[in-house]
Amino acid sequence: MEELSPFELNLFLEKKLQTTSHNNLKLLNAGRGNPNWTASTPREAFFLLGQFATQETMASQTGLMARMIEPSPGRFERFIDFLTKQPGKGAKFLKTILLDNPDYLGLDSHDWLDKILDYIIGDNYPSPVRCLNGCEQPIKAYLNESLFANQTEAFDIFAVEGGTAGICYLFDTLLTNHLLNQNDRIALLLPTFAPYLEIMDLPRYQFDVVEIKAEATIFEGKISYQYSKEEIDKLKDDSIKAVFVVNPSNPTANAMCQETIDQMKQIVSEDNPNLMILTDDVYGTFVENFQSLFAELPYNTACIYSYSKYFGSTGWRIGTIAVAKENVFDRLLKELPLTQKMILQKRYSALHPKIDEILFIDRLVADSRSVVLNHAAGLSSVQQVMMTLFSLYGLSDEGNDYKAEVMSICHIREKLLLDMLEIDELFPALNTAYYVEVDVSDWLEKRFGADFAAYLTNRWTITKVLTLLAEKERLMLLKSDAFGSKPWAIRISLANLDTDDYLEVGKRILRLSEYLKEDWMAYKKQQQIS
């Protein structure tokens, strides 16, 4: 089990514990990051749209086959009348979008309604394949307000099947187009989501990885995990072609501070202008006034965002890749050697006769369907509707209240847990409180002393400790070493259990620490006897 990834170990223990009971303890899994909340208003709006759209297809139905959605006189008025008869918040939200605040739609309200009803029926291939016309502007507006600090740089988006799909698509297209090659040097900001570390070792990539590690830093008397100037200065090496960052981080759950962003801007400007920055900002909406690297380095940055965590929508598999219209990726493609361009011309010949006129983002889309199926590429139109409604909700007044609730519940849970474990509060302004990372060895050294910590690290492993915690206390947590954290660090998700459960999580960890102490005392006694 020592060789299992954190997630596979978690799944193994969960399966084992579901078949056993122990002291009537409730099984608590604080290992996985799936949130235990959902955003109900945009979902209600989605199903109302679907209900009305289905009614519209049945308007002149005589047999079992309904019609496709086509423009119909009086539809807008029929829809408003339909919503007026619905009591929930979803109907009010849709009326507000269409009647009071249509600015984000990017289309006339009547045209937008026709398109969105067609999308939700799902009877046409997604077209345009990057992102549907009725979805593009709401998604862009949400990204710009929530992540990009309302910057003015024009950008394109590709709607994808969640953040992990976005990462896979990016790396594949970078490699296919020789912007990255096997054994190239890239930088990885650590800690990071464990599978991203594992991607780098796949036979297809085999990158030479430069690790840039965050460390505990004091901000206004409180701890935040940040990158030192010396670590970020590694990016001055212009043999580093790309840097990948999860911001805010996972599992340390801290956003990058402005000083680091400014330092990276200077490095790109003076030392490494061709640096390609890939940033996964899935946790950005959990930080007040968050600012993505894309906001200040749009030319060099591709931004991946997933709606999964914030809106409680991991099952929807929806996310985006954003790339500035003027970007380093397109410039580097034009600077490729002629021999490589000729090979790529053959690959993308079905898209355009001139390889230099095929944009990086369009290559992303085509590569997602092995190019030959580019005409059938694109995220499901139905998924794009849900993404659009989440985006419009995030821009609404109620969406602002939702943000406050989501952020508050995470910080309340964090405080309950940290107080129980007697761990100091983290610096709140940069802290998502979506996860908390605890170095078990350091924590137990503070509780029981250096001799005990030495015994623990010599006689135990973090895998054994977590396995015992699961078996004795029916509590599952995730080991963090595979995320690039310290060997004895663990990740506790603050998103997926009821709030009161985090008091119990703390109590069970404390009980296990007492058991480990007893084991140490027995070991010491045995050593004295022998």
Short mmCIF file of C-alpha atoms in Angstrom, two decimals:
data_model
loop_
_atom_site.label_atom_id
_atom_site.label_comp_id
_atom_site.label_asym_id
_atom_site.label_seq_id
_atom_site.Cartn_x
_atom_site.Cartn_y
_atom_site.Cartn_z
CA MET A 1 0.00 0.00 0.00
CA GLU A 2 2.98 2.30 0.35
CA GLU A 3 3.12 2.47 -3.46
CA LEU A 4 -0.53 3.44 -3.93
CA SER A 5 -1.32 6.99 -4.97
CA PRO A 6 -3.17 9.06 -2.33
CA PHE A 7 -6.46 8.65 -4.17
CA GLU A 8 -6.09 4.92 -4.76
CA LEU A 9 -5.23 4.40 -1.09
CA ASN A 10 -8.30 6.41 -0.15
CA LEU A 11 -10.53 4.33 -2.41
CA PHE A 12 -9.03 1.08 -1.11
CA LEU A 13 -9.64 2.03 2.52
CA GLU A 14 -13.14 3.34 1.80
CA LYS A 15 -14.14 0.09 0.13
CA LYS A 16 -12.69 -1.91 3.02
CA LEU A 17 -14.40 0.16 5.72
CA GLN A 18 -17.81 0.14 4.06
CA THR A 19 -18.04 -3.58 4.80
CA THR A 20 -17.09 -3.28 8.47
CA SER A 21 -18.33 -1.45 11.55
CA HIS A 22 -16.38 -0.28 14.56
CA ASN A 23 -17.78 1.11 17.81
CA ASN A 24 -20.77 2.52 15.90
CA LEU A 25 -18.56 5.28 14.55
CA LYS A 26 -19.81 7.08 11.48
CA LEU A 27 -17.43 6.71 8.52
CA LEU A 28 -15.91 10.12 7.77
CA ASN A 29 -14.01 10.59 4.51
CA ALA A 30 -12.26 13.94 4.55
CA GLY A 31 -9.82 12.82 1.90
CA ARG A 32 -11.65 13.59 -1.31
CA GLY A 33 -12.28 17.17 -2.41
CA ASN A 34 -15.82 16.80 -3.76
CA PRO A 35 -17.90 19.56 -2.09
CA ASN A 36 -21.06 18.68 -0.20
CA TRP A 37 -23.00 21.72 -1.44
CA THR A 38 -24.65 22.60 -4.75
CA ALA A 39 -25.85 25.86 -6.32
CA SER A 40 -29.61 25.29 -6.58
CA THR A 41 -30.82 28.44 -8.35
CA PRO A 42 -28.94 27.96 -11.66
CA ARG A 43 -29.85 24.26 -11.63
CA GLU A 44 -33.54 25.08 -11.18
CA ALA A 45 -33.20 27.54 -14.05
CA PHE A 46 -31.60 24.82 -16.18
CA PHE A 47 -34.49 22.40 -15.69
CA LEU A 48 -37.07 25.12 -16.31
CA LEU A 49 -35.37 25.93 -19.59
CA GLY A 50 -35.38 22.25 -20.47
CA GLN A 51 -39.05 21.87 -19.59
CA PHE A 52 -40.06 24.87 -21.69
CA ALA A 53 -37.82 23.83 -24.59
CA THR A 54 -39.42 20.39 -24.64
CA GLN A 55 -42.88 21.96 -24.69
CA GLU A 56 -41.84 24.08 -27.66
CA THR A 57 -40.72 20.99 -29.61
CA MET A 58 -44.11 19.40 -28.93
CA ALA A 59 -46.17 22.37 -30.11
CA SER A 60 -47.25 20.76 -33.39
CA GLN A 61 -46.46 17.15 -32.57
CA THR A 62 -48.87 14.58 -33.95
CA GLY A 63 -47.00 11.32 -33.37
CA LEU A 64 -44.13 10.41 -31.10
CA MET A 65 -41.58 12.53 -32.95
CA ALA A 66 -41.30 16.13 -31.79
CA ARG A 67 -39.84 18.98 -33.83
CA MET A 68 -36.44 20.63 -33.55
CA ILE A 69 -36.22 24.06 -31.95
CA GLU A 70 -36.71 26.76 -34.58
CA PRO A 71 -37.56 30.48 -34.30
CA SER A 72 -41.22 30.85 -33.40
CA PRO A 73 -43.36 34.02 -33.18
CA GLY A 74 -44.36 34.89 -29.63
CA ARG A 75 -41.86 32.49 -28.00
CA PHE A 76 -40.22 35.13 -25.80
CA GLU A 77 -43.60 36.22 -24.44
CA ARG A 78 -44.65 32.59 -23.91
CA PHE A 79 -41.48 31.96 -21.94
CA ILE A 80 -41.95 34.98 -19.69
CA ASP A 81 -45.54 33.86 -19.06
CA PHE A 82 -44.26 30.36 -18.30
CA LEU A 83 -41.75 31.74 -15.79
CA THR A 84 -44.37 33.94 -14.13
CA LYS A 85 -46.28 30.81 -13.19
CA GLN A 86 -43.21 29.21 -11.56
CA PRO A 87 -42.64 29.95 -7.84
CA GLY A 88 -38.94 29.23 -7.43
CA LYS A 89 -35.74 31.28 -7.54
CA GLY A 90 -34.75 29.71 -10.86
CA ALA A 91 -37.64 31.41 -12.64
CA LYS A 92 -36.86 34.76 -11.04
CA PHE A 93 -33.21 34.37 -12.05
CA LEU A 94 -34.13 33.70 -15.71
CA LYS A 95 -36.52 36.66 -15.81
CA THR A 96 -33.81 38.90 -14.38
CA ILE A 97 -31.35 37.74 -17.04
CA LEU A 98 -33.76 38.34 -19.90
CA LEU A 99 -35.63 41.44 -18.76
CA ASP A 100 -33.51 43.37 -16.27
CA ASN A 101 -29.88 42.54 -16.97
CA PRO A 102 -29.30 41.13 -20.48
CA ASP A 103 -25.92 42.87 -20.89
CA TYR A 104 -23.89 39.71 -20.30
CA LEU A 105 -25.67 37.62 -22.92
CA GLY A 106 -23.74 38.95 -25.92
CA LEU A 107 -26.93 38.68 -28.00
CA ASP A 108 -30.39 40.18 -28.15
CA SER A 109 -32.50 38.52 -25.45
CA HIS A 110 -34.90 37.01 -27.99
CA ASP A 111 -32.07 35.56 -30.08
CA TRP A 112 -30.30 34.26 -26.97
CA LEU A 113 -33.44 32.46 -25.82
CA ASP A 114 -33.88 30.76 -29.20
CA LYS A 115 -30.26 29.58 -29.13
CA ILE A 116 -30.18 28.43 -25.52
CA LEU A 117 -33.40 26.42 -26.00
CA ASP A 118 -31.88 24.72 -29.03
CA TYR A 119 -28.69 23.98 -27.07
CA ILE A 120 -30.54 22.45 -24.14
CA ILE A 121 -32.53 20.10 -26.40
CA GLY A 122 -29.14 18.91 -27.69
CA ASP A 123 -30.25 17.97 -31.20
CA ASN A 124 -27.36 19.65 -33.07
CA TYR A 125 -23.59 19.29 -33.03
CA PRO A 126 -21.92 22.09 -31.05
CA SER A 127 -21.14 24.92 -33.49
CA PRO A 128 -18.87 26.85 -33.27
CA VAL A 129 -16.81 24.00 -31.86
CA ARG A 130 -14.77 26.17 -29.46
CA CYS A 131 -17.77 27.57 -27.62
CA LEU A 132 -21.39 28.20 -28.60
CA ASN A 133 -22.37 31.76 -29.53
CA GLY A 134 -25.01 32.00 -26.83
CA CYS A 135 -22.59 30.75 -24.17
CA GLU A 136 -19.33 32.52 -25.01
CA GLN A 137 -19.97 36.02 -23.68
CA PRO A 138 -21.54 34.98 -20.34
CA ILE A 139 -18.63 32.61 -19.67
CA LYS A 140 -16.05 35.26 -20.60
CA ALA A 141 -17.77 37.85 -18.40
CA TYR A 142 -17.75 35.46 -15.44
CA LEU A 143 -14.09 34.56 -15.89
CA ASN A 144 -13.10 38.18 -16.27
CA GLU A 145 -14.94 39.32 -13.15
CA SER A 146 -14.16 36.33 -10.93
CA LEU A 147 -10.57 35.52 -11.93
CA PHE A 148 -9.10 38.12 -14.27
CA ALA A 149 -9.73 41.32 -12.26
CA ASN A 150 -11.73 42.76 -15.19
CA GLN A 151 -8.62 43.13 -17.34
CA THR A 152 -9.10 44.55 -20.82
CA GLU A 153 -7.11 41.98 -22.83
CA ALA A 154 -9.30 40.25 -25.42
CA PHE A 155 -9.27 36.46 -25.06
CA ASP A 156 -10.75 33.29 -26.57
CA ILE A 157 -12.15 30.29 -24.74
CA PHE A 158 -12.51 26.58 -25.45
CA ALA A 159 -15.25 24.84 -23.44
CA VAL A 160 -13.92 21.50 -22.18
CA GLU A 161 -14.90 18.53 -20.00
CA GLY A 162 -13.56 19.96 -16.75
CA GLY A 163 -10.13 21.07 -15.57
CA THR A 164 -8.37 17.73 -15.97
CA ALA A 165 -9.46 17.52 -19.61
CA GLY A 166 -8.12 21.03 -20.09
CA ILE A 167 -4.72 20.00 -18.75
CA CYS A 168 -4.56 16.91 -20.96
CA TYR A 169 -5.55 18.88 -24.05
CA LEU A 170 -2.96 21.58 -23.36
CA PHE A 171 -0.05 19.23 -22.84
CA ASP A 172 -0.97 17.12 -25.86
CA THR A 173 -1.19 20.12 -28.20
CA LEU A 174 1.99 21.66 -26.83
CA LEU A 175 3.81 18.40 -27.50
CA THR A 176 2.21 17.73 -30.89
CA ASN A 177 3.18 21.21 -32.08
CA HIS A 178 6.77 21.07 -30.76
CA LEU A 179 6.24 23.92 -28.32
CA LEU A 180 7.29 21.29 -25.81
CA ASN A 181 9.26 18.17 -26.64
CA GLN A 182 10.22 15.09 -24.68
CA ASN A 183 12.94 15.83 -22.11
CA ASP A 184 12.34 19.58 -22.34
CA ARG A 185 12.76 21.50 -19.13
CA ILE A 186 9.60 22.74 -17.46
CA ALA A 187 8.95 24.13 -13.99
CA LEU A 188 6.29 22.89 -11.60
CA LEU A 189 5.17 24.95 -8.63
CA LEU A 190 4.72 22.68 -5.62
CA PRO A 191 2.73 21.43 -3.92
CA THR A 192 0.24 20.68 -6.65
CA PHE A 193 -2.59 18.30 -7.49
CA ALA A 194 -0.93 14.86 -7.41
CA PRO A 195 -1.94 13.67 -10.91
CA TYR A 196 -0.23 16.71 -12.43
CA LEU A 197 3.04 15.48 -10.98
CA GLU A 198 2.37 12.02 -12.37
CA ILE A 199 1.60 13.39 -15.86
CA MET A 200 5.16 14.65 -16.15
CA ASP A 201 6.54 11.11 -15.85
CA LEU A 202 4.34 9.55 -18.50
CA PRO A 203 6.33 8.03 -21.40
CA ARG A 204 4.70 10.49 -23.81
CA TYR A 205 6.17 13.49 -21.96
CA GLN A 206 9.16 12.63 -19.75
CA PHE A 207 9.87 16.28 -19.03
CA ASP A 208 12.89 17.50 -17.10
CA VAL A 209 11.04 19.02 -14.15
CA VAL A 210 12.40 21.92 -12.10
CA GLU A 211 10.60 22.00 -8.76
CA ILE A 212 9.68 25.36 -7.24
CA LYS A 213 8.50 24.75 -3.68
CA ALA A 214 6.31 26.87 -1.46
CA GLU A 215 7.16 27.24 2.21
CA ALA A 216 5.45 28.56 5.31
CA THR A 217 5.66 32.36 5.31
CA ILE A 218 4.46 34.83 7.93
CA PHE A 219 1.96 37.48 6.79
CA GLU A 220 0.73 39.87 9.48
CA GLY A 221 1.57 37.31 12.15
CA LYS A 222 -0.19 34.41 10.42
CA ILE A 223 1.07 31.57 8.20
CA SER A 224 0.64 31.44 4.45
CA TYR A 225 2.32 29.03 2.03
CA GLN A 226 4.21 31.11 -0.53
CA TYR A 227 7.20 30.89 -2.89
CA SER A 228 10.43 32.56 -1.86
CA LYS A 229 12.17 34.98 -4.21
CA GLU A 230 14.99 32.46 -4.61
CA GLU A 231 12.59 29.72 -5.71
CA ILE A 232 10.78 31.90 -8.26
CA ASP A 233 14.12 33.14 -9.58
CA LYS A 234 14.63 29.64 -10.99
CA LEU A 235 12.34 30.77 -13.80
CA LYS A 236 15.06 33.14 -15.03
CA ASP A 237 16.65 30.11 -16.66
CA ASP A 238 15.43 30.50 -20.25
CA SER A 239 15.92 26.79 -20.89
CA ILE A 240 12.69 26.41 -18.88
CA LYS A 241 10.07 26.49 -21.60
CA ALA A 242 6.93 26.30 -19.49
CA VAL A 243 5.77 26.59 -15.90
CA PHE A 244 2.68 24.93 -14.49
CA VAL A 245 0.91 26.24 -11.41
CA VAL A 246 -2.24 25.44 -9.47
CA ASN A 247 -3.30 28.79 -8.02
CA PRO A 248 -4.63 28.75 -5.33
CA SER A 249 -2.58 25.72 -4.42
CA ASN A 250 -3.64 22.18 -3.64
CA PRO A 251 -3.35 20.96 -0.89
CA THR A 252 -1.96 24.02 0.93
CA ALA A 253 -4.96 26.02 -0.33
CA ASN A 254 -3.24 29.42 -0.61
CA ALA A 255 -3.36 31.94 -3.44
CA MET A 256 -0.15 33.36 -4.85
CA CYS A 257 0.71 36.71 -3.28
CA GLN A 258 1.09 39.88 -5.34
CA GLU A 259 4.84 40.05 -4.71
CA THR A 260 5.28 36.70 -6.48
CA ILE A 261 3.10 37.77 -9.40
CA ASP A 262 5.15 40.96 -9.75
CA GLN A 263 8.38 38.95 -9.64
CA MET A 264 7.11 36.63 -12.38
CA LYS A 265 6.14 39.63 -14.50
CA GLN A 266 9.65 40.98 -14.18
CA ILE A 267 11.22 37.62 -15.06
CA VAL A 268 9.06 37.32 -18.18
CA SER A 269 9.89 40.87 -19.17
CA GLU A 270 13.64 40.72 -18.60
CA ASP A 271 14.84 37.10 -18.52
CA ASN A 272 12.46 34.59 -20.08
CA PRO A 273 10.04 36.27 -22.52
CA ASN A 274 9.08 32.98 -24.21
CA LEU A 275 7.99 31.34 -20.95
CA MET A 276 4.65 29.57 -21.37
CA ILE A 277 2.55 29.75 -18.20
CA LEU A 278 -0.17 27.17 -17.59
CA THR A 279 -2.35 28.01 -14.60
CA ASP A 280 -5.19 25.97 -13.09
CA ASP A 281 -7.39 28.42 -11.19
CA VAL A 282 -10.16 26.07 -10.03
CA TYR A 283 -9.96 27.34 -6.42
CA GLY A 284 -9.68 31.03 -7.35
CA THR A 285 -13.34 31.76 -6.61
CA PHE A 286 -12.79 30.82 -2.95
CA VAL A 287 -10.53 33.84 -2.38
CA GLU A 288 -11.84 37.40 -2.12
CA ASN A 289 -10.39 39.66 -4.83
CA PHE A 290 -8.47 36.78 -6.39
CA GLN A 291 -6.22 37.67 -9.31
CA SER A 292 -5.08 35.04 -11.79
CA LEU A 293 -1.69 35.13 -13.45
CA PHE A 294 -3.73 35.57 -16.63
CA ALA A 295 -4.81 38.99 -15.37
CA GLU A 296 -1.28 40.40 -15.44
CA LEU A 297 0.53 38.06 -17.83
CA PRO A 298 -2.16 37.33 -20.44
CA TYR A 299 0.28 37.17 -23.36
CA ASN A 300 2.19 34.26 -21.79
CA THR A 301 -0.61 32.45 -19.96
CA ALA A 302 -3.17 29.78 -20.72
CA CYS A 303 -5.73 29.56 -17.93
CA ILE A 304 -7.72 26.45 -17.06
CA TYR A 305 -10.85 26.83 -14.94
CA SER A 306 -13.32 24.19 -13.78
CA TYR A 307 -16.76 24.93 -12.35
CA SER A 308 -16.65 21.71 -10.32
CA LYS A 309 -15.68 22.84 -6.83
CA TYR A 310 -17.36 26.24 -6.51
CA PHE A 311 -20.77 25.24 -7.86
CA GLY A 312 -20.70 21.66 -6.56
CA SER A 313 -20.75 20.28 -10.09
CA THR A 314 -18.02 17.66 -10.35
CA GLY A 315 -20.49 15.37 -12.12
CA TRP A 316 -21.14 17.91 -14.88
CA ARG A 317 -17.54 17.83 -16.16
CA ILE A 318 -17.46 21.46 -17.32
CA GLY A 319 -14.58 23.90 -17.59
CA THR A 320 -12.74 26.23 -19.94
CA ILE A 321 -9.33 27.04 -21.36
CA ALA A 322 -8.74 30.76 -21.87
CA VAL A 323 -6.01 32.13 -24.15
CA ALA A 324 -5.43 35.78 -25.06
CA LYS A 325 -6.05 36.67 -28.70
CA GLU A 326 -2.44 37.88 -28.85
CA ASN A 327 -0.30 35.23 -27.18
CA VAL A 328 3.13 33.64 -26.97
CA PHE A 329 1.83 30.28 -28.16
CA ASP A 330 0.82 31.61 -31.58
CA ARG A 331 4.08 33.53 -31.95
CA LEU A 332 6.20 30.47 -31.11
CA LEU A 333 4.21 28.40 -33.61
CA LYS A 334 5.09 30.86 -36.36
CA GLU A 335 8.76 30.65 -35.38
CA LEU A 336 8.97 26.86 -35.71
CA PRO A 337 11.49 25.46 -38.21
CA LEU A 338 10.16 24.91 -41.72
CA THR A 339 10.55 21.12 -41.48
CA GLN A 340 8.30 20.99 -38.41
CA LYS A 341 5.79 23.32 -40.05
CA MET A 342 5.59 21.03 -43.07
CA ILE A 343 4.75 18.06 -40.84
CA LEU A 344 2.14 20.10 -38.99
CA GLN A 345 0.69 21.38 -42.27
CA LYS A 346 -0.04 17.79 -43.21
CA ARG A 347 -1.60 17.13 -39.80
CA TYR A 348 -3.91 20.16 -39.91
CA SER A 349 -4.45 20.38 -43.69
CA ALA A 350 -8.20 19.77 -43.31
CA LEU A 351 -8.51 22.95 -41.22
CA HIS A 352 -6.69 25.50 -43.38
CA PRO A 353 -4.25 25.49 -46.33
CA LYS A 354 -1.79 27.76 -44.48
CA ILE A 355 -0.38 26.34 -41.24
CA ASP A 356 0.65 29.75 -39.88
CA GLU A 357 -2.97 30.87 -39.91
CA ILE A 358 -4.19 28.06 -37.66
CA LEU A 359 -4.32 29.47 -34.13
CA PHE A 360 -3.08 27.59 -31.09
CA ILE A 361 -6.58 27.45 -29.59
CA ASP A 362 -7.98 25.98 -32.81
CA ARG A 363 -5.28 23.34 -32.76
CA LEU A 364 -6.35 22.54 -29.18
CA VAL A 365 -9.91 21.98 -30.38
CA ALA A 366 -8.85 19.87 -33.36
CA ASP A 367 -6.40 17.78 -31.34
CA SER A 368 -9.14 17.00 -28.83
CA ARG A 369 -10.77 14.97 -31.61
CA SER A 370 -7.60 13.76 -33.37
CA VAL A 371 -8.05 16.52 -36.00
CA VAL A 372 -9.97 14.35 -38.48
CA LEU A 373 -13.08 14.64 -36.28
CA ASN A 374 -12.74 18.39 -35.75
CA HIS A 375 -16.17 18.91 -37.34
CA ALA A 376 -17.66 16.89 -34.46
CA ALA A 377 -15.54 18.49 -31.72
CA GLY A 378 -16.77 20.66 -28.90
CA LEU A 379 -18.28 20.19 -25.48
CA SER A 380 -21.89 18.96 -25.39
CA SER A 381 -24.28 21.85 -25.98
CA VAL A 382 -26.28 20.77 -22.92
CA GLN A 383 -23.18 21.01 -20.70
CA GLN A 384 -22.44 24.43 -22.16
CA VAL A 385 -25.91 25.62 -21.13
CA MET A 386 -25.23 24.61 -17.54
CA MET A 387 -21.85 26.35 -17.66
CA THR A 388 -23.55 29.49 -18.99
CA LEU A 389 -26.16 29.52 -16.24
CA PHE A 390 -23.48 29.01 -13.58
CA SER A 391 -21.58 31.94 -15.11
CA LEU A 392 -24.60 34.24 -15.21
CA TYR A 393 -25.44 33.25 -11.65
CA GLY A 394 -21.92 34.08 -10.53
CA LEU A 395 -22.40 37.57 -11.99
CA SER A 396 -25.75 38.16 -10.25
CA ASP A 397 -26.52 39.77 -6.90
CA GLU A 398 -27.65 36.44 -5.48
CA GLY A 399 -24.46 34.93 -6.88
CA ASN A 400 -22.48 37.37 -4.74
CA ASP A 401 -24.42 36.20 -1.68
CA TYR A 402 -23.72 32.59 -2.68
CA LYS A 403 -20.01 33.37 -2.87
CA ALA A 404 -20.09 34.81 0.64
CA GLU A 405 -21.83 31.67 1.95
CA VAL A 406 -19.41 29.29 0.25
CA MET A 407 -16.36 31.16 1.52
CA SER A 408 -17.82 31.47 5.01
CA ILE A 409 -18.66 27.78 5.42
CA CYS A 410 -15.13 26.74 4.46
CA HIS A 411 -13.54 29.14 6.96
CA ILE A 412 -15.96 28.10 9.73
CA ARG A 413 -15.04 24.46 9.20
CA GLU A 414 -11.35 25.30 9.15
CA LYS A 415 -11.58 27.17 12.44
CA LEU A 416 -13.44 24.31 14.14
CA LEU A 417 -10.76 21.85 13.08
CA LEU A 418 -7.72 24.00 13.78
CA ASP A 419 -9.03 25.03 17.19
CA MET A 420 -9.59 21.39 18.11
CA LEU A 421 -6.05 20.48 17.02
CA GLU A 422 -4.60 23.65 18.59
CA ILE A 423 -3.09 24.78 15.28
CA ASP A 424 -2.71 28.48 14.54
CA GLU A 425 -5.03 30.21 12.08
CA LEU A 426 -3.75 30.68 8.53
CA PHE A 427 -3.50 34.10 6.86
CA PRO A 428 -7.13 34.56 5.73
CA ALA A 429 -6.75 36.93 2.76
CA LEU A 430 -4.91 34.33 0.63
CA ASN A 431 -6.48 31.21 2.12
CA THR A 432 -9.28 29.34 0.35
CA ALA A 433 -9.91 27.12 3.42
CA TYR A 434 -10.96 24.43 0.94
CA TYR A 435 -8.27 22.14 2.33
CA VAL A 436 -5.96 22.29 5.29
CA GLU A 437 -2.57 20.60 5.27
CA VAL A 438 -1.06 19.34 8.51
CA ASP A 439 2.50 18.08 8.91
CA VAL A 440 1.78 15.20 11.28
CA SER A 441 5.40 14.83 12.40
CA ASP A 442 5.74 18.52 13.33
CA TRP A 443 2.32 18.58 14.99
CA LEU A 444 3.06 15.51 17.12
CA GLU A 445 6.51 16.82 18.01
CA LYS A 446 4.83 19.90 19.47
CA ARG A 447 2.44 17.66 21.43
CA PHE A 448 4.81 14.99 22.69
CA GLY A 449 8.38 16.16 22.05
CA ALA A 450 11.29 15.48 19.72
CA ASP A 451 11.97 11.95 21.02
CA PHE A 452 8.47 10.87 20.11
CA ALA A 453 8.72 12.49 16.65
CA ALA A 454 11.98 10.63 16.03
CA TYR A 455 10.36 7.34 17.08
CA LEU A 456 7.39 8.04 14.79
CA THR A 457 9.41 8.77 11.68
CA ASN A 458 11.73 5.80 12.28
CA ARG A 459 9.12 3.17 13.14
CA TRP A 460 6.05 4.32 11.19
CA THR A 461 5.14 5.72 7.77
CA ILE A 462 2.41 8.19 6.96
CA THR A 463 0.63 5.42 5.03
CA LYS A 464 0.58 3.21 8.14
CA VAL A 465 -0.66 6.09 10.28
CA LEU A 466 -3.50 6.90 7.86
CA THR A 467 -4.41 3.23 7.55
CA LEU A 468 -4.59 2.92 11.34
CA LEU A 469 -6.64 6.11 11.52
CA ALA A 470 -9.11 4.61 9.08
CA GLU A 471 -9.28 1.24 10.83
CA LYS A 472 -9.47 2.47 14.44
CA GLU A 473 -11.34 5.75 14.00
CA ARG A 474 -13.13 5.30 10.65
CA LEU A 475 -11.63 8.54 9.44
CA MET A 476 -9.97 8.80 6.04
CA LEU A 477 -7.53 11.55 5.10
CA LEU A 478 -5.13 11.93 2.18
CA LYS A 479 -1.35 11.76 2.34
CA SER A 480 0.25 14.79 0.69
CA ASP A 481 3.72 13.60 -0.26
CA ALA A 482 2.52 12.75 -3.78
CA PHE A 483 1.40 16.38 -4.12
CA GLY A 484 5.00 17.49 -3.65
CA SER A 485 4.51 18.28 0.04
CA LYS A 486 6.56 17.05 3.00
CA PRO A 487 6.72 13.27 3.60
CA TRP A 488 4.57 13.47 6.73
CA ALA A 489 1.99 15.97 5.49
CA ILE A 490 -1.70 15.08 5.19
CA ARG A 491 -4.54 16.83 3.36
CA ILE A 492 -7.88 17.30 5.08
CA SER A 493 -10.73 18.40 2.84
CA LEU A 494 -12.94 21.05 4.42
CA ALA A 495 -15.52 20.81 1.65
CA ASN A 496 -17.12 17.39 1.76
CA LEU A 497 -18.42 16.80 5.31
CA ASP A 498 -21.07 18.50 7.40
CA THR A 499 -19.72 21.43 9.39
CA ASP A 500 -20.17 19.77 12.81
CA ASP A 501 -18.26 16.74 11.55
CA TYR A 502 -15.02 18.72 11.60
CA LEU A 503 -15.10 18.80 15.39
CA GLU A 504 -15.33 15.01 15.25
CA VAL A 505 -12.48 14.87 12.70
CA GLY A 506 -10.31 16.76 15.17
CA LYS A 507 -11.31 14.50 18.06
CA ARG A 508 -10.50 11.35 16.12
CA ILE A 509 -7.09 12.65 15.11
CA LEU A 510 -6.40 13.48 18.74
CA ARG A 511 -7.47 10.01 19.87
CA LEU A 512 -5.14 8.44 17.33
CA SER A 513 -2.29 10.62 18.56
CA GLU A 514 -2.85 9.26 22.07
CA TYR A 515 -2.77 5.71 20.72
CA LEU A 516 0.54 6.43 18.98
CA LYS A 517 1.86 7.87 22.22
CA GLU A 518 0.89 4.70 24.08
CA ASP A 519 2.63 2.64 21.43
CA TRP A 520 5.74 4.77 21.90
CA MET A 521 5.64 4.31 25.67
CA ALA A 522 5.32 0.54 25.24
CA TYR A 523 8.25 0.58 22.82
CA LYS A 524 10.39 2.57 25.25
CA LYS A 525 9.55 0.16 28.06
CA GLN A 526 10.46 -2.81 25.89
CA GLN A 527 13.75 -1.16 24.96
CA GLN A 528 14.58 -0.63 28.64
CA ILE A 529 13.84 -4.27 29.43
CA SER A 530 15.97 -5.57 26.59
#
